Short mmCIF file of C-alpha atoms in Angstrom, two decimals:
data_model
loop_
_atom_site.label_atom_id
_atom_site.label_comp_id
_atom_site.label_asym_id
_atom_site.label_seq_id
_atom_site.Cartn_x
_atom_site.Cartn_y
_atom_site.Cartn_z
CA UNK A 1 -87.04 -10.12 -6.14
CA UNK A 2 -83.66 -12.31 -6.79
CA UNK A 3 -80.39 -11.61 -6.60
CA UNK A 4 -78.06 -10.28 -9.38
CA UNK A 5 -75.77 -12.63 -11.23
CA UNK A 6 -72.12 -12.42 -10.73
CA UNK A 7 -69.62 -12.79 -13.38
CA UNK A 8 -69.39 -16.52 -13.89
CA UNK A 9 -73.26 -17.63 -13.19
CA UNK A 10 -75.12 -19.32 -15.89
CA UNK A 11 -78.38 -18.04 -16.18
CA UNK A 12 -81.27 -18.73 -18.31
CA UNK A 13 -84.01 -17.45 -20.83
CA UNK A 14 -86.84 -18.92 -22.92
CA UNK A 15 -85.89 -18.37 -26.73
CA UNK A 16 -88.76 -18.57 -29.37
CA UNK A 17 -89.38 -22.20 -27.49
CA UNK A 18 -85.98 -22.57 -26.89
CA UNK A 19 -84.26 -22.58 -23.09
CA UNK A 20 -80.99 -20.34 -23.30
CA UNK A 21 -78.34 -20.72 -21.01
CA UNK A 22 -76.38 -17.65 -20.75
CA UNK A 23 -72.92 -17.08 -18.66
CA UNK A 24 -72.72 -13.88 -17.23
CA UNK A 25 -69.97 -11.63 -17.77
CA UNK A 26 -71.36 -8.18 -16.70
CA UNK A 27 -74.09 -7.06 -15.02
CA UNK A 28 -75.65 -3.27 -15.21
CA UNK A 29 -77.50 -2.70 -11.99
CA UNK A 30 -79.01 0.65 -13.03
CA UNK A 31 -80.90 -1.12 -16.42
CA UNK A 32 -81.02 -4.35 -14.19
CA UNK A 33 -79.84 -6.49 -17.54
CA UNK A 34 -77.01 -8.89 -17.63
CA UNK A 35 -74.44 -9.20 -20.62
CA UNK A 36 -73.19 -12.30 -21.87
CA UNK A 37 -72.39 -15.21 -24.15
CA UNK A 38 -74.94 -17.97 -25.08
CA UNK A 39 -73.44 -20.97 -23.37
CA UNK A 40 -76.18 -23.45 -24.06
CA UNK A 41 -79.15 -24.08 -26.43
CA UNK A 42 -81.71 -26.47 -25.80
CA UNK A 43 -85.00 -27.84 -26.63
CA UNK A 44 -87.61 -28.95 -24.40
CA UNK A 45 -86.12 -32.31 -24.66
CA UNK A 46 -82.75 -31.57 -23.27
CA UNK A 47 -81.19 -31.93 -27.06
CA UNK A 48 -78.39 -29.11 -27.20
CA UNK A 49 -77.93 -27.33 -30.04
CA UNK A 50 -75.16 -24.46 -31.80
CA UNK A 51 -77.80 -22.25 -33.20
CA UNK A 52 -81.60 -21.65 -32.75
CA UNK A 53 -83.34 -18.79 -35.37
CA UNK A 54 -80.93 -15.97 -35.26
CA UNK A 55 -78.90 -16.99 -31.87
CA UNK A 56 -75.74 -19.03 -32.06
CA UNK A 57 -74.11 -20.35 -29.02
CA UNK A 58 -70.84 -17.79 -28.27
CA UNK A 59 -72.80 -14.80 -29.04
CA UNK A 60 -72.95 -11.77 -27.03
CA UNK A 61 -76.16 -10.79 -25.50
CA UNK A 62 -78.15 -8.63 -23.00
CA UNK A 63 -80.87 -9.93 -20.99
CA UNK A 64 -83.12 -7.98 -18.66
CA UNK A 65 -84.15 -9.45 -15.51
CA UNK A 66 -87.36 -9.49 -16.11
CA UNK A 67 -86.96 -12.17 -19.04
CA UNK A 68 -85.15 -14.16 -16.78
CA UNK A 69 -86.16 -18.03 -16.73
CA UNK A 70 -86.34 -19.72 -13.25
CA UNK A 71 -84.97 -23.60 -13.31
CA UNK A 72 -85.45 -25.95 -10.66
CA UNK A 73 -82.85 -28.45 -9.68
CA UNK A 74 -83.02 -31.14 -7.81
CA UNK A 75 -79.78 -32.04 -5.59
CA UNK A 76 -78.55 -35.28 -5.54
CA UNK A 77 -78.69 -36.45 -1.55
CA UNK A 78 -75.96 -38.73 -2.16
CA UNK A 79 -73.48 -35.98 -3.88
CA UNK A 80 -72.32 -34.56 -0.10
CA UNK A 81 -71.76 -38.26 1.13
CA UNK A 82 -67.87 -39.29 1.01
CA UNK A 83 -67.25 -42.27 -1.04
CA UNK A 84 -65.55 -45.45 0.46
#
């Protein structure tokens, strides 16, 4: 199980080979699917891009939970240290 995304969170989907970053502005706990706009389209490369087959970044779309994409990040040790 995770937990469901609040208004604001980016989360993301694979898109015929695509990864889709999505920012949340609803969620619908009883069909567990969260509504949104395509923030971010990239290839496998990192390479962003405004349109991918029939999705365009902006658009307005639903995505179940279960098609949810899991990304790892690695934090940056340094990012919490204060600079001099």
């Amino acid at each position: 199980d995770h937990q469901a995304p609040d208004p604001g969170d980016i989360i993301s989907a694979r898109y015929q080979g695509a990864m889709v970053r999505i920012k949340v502005e609803a969620y619908r706990e009883e069909d567990a699917v969260s509504i949104g706009s395509v923030a971010a389209i990239l290839d496998q490369r990192g390479h962003r891009f405004q349109s991918h087959q029939n999705l365009n970044v902006g658009d307005m779309v639903r995505l179940p939970d279960d098609k949810r994409a899991i990304e790892r990040w690695e934090e940056d040790e340094d990012e919490d240290e204060e600079k001099e």
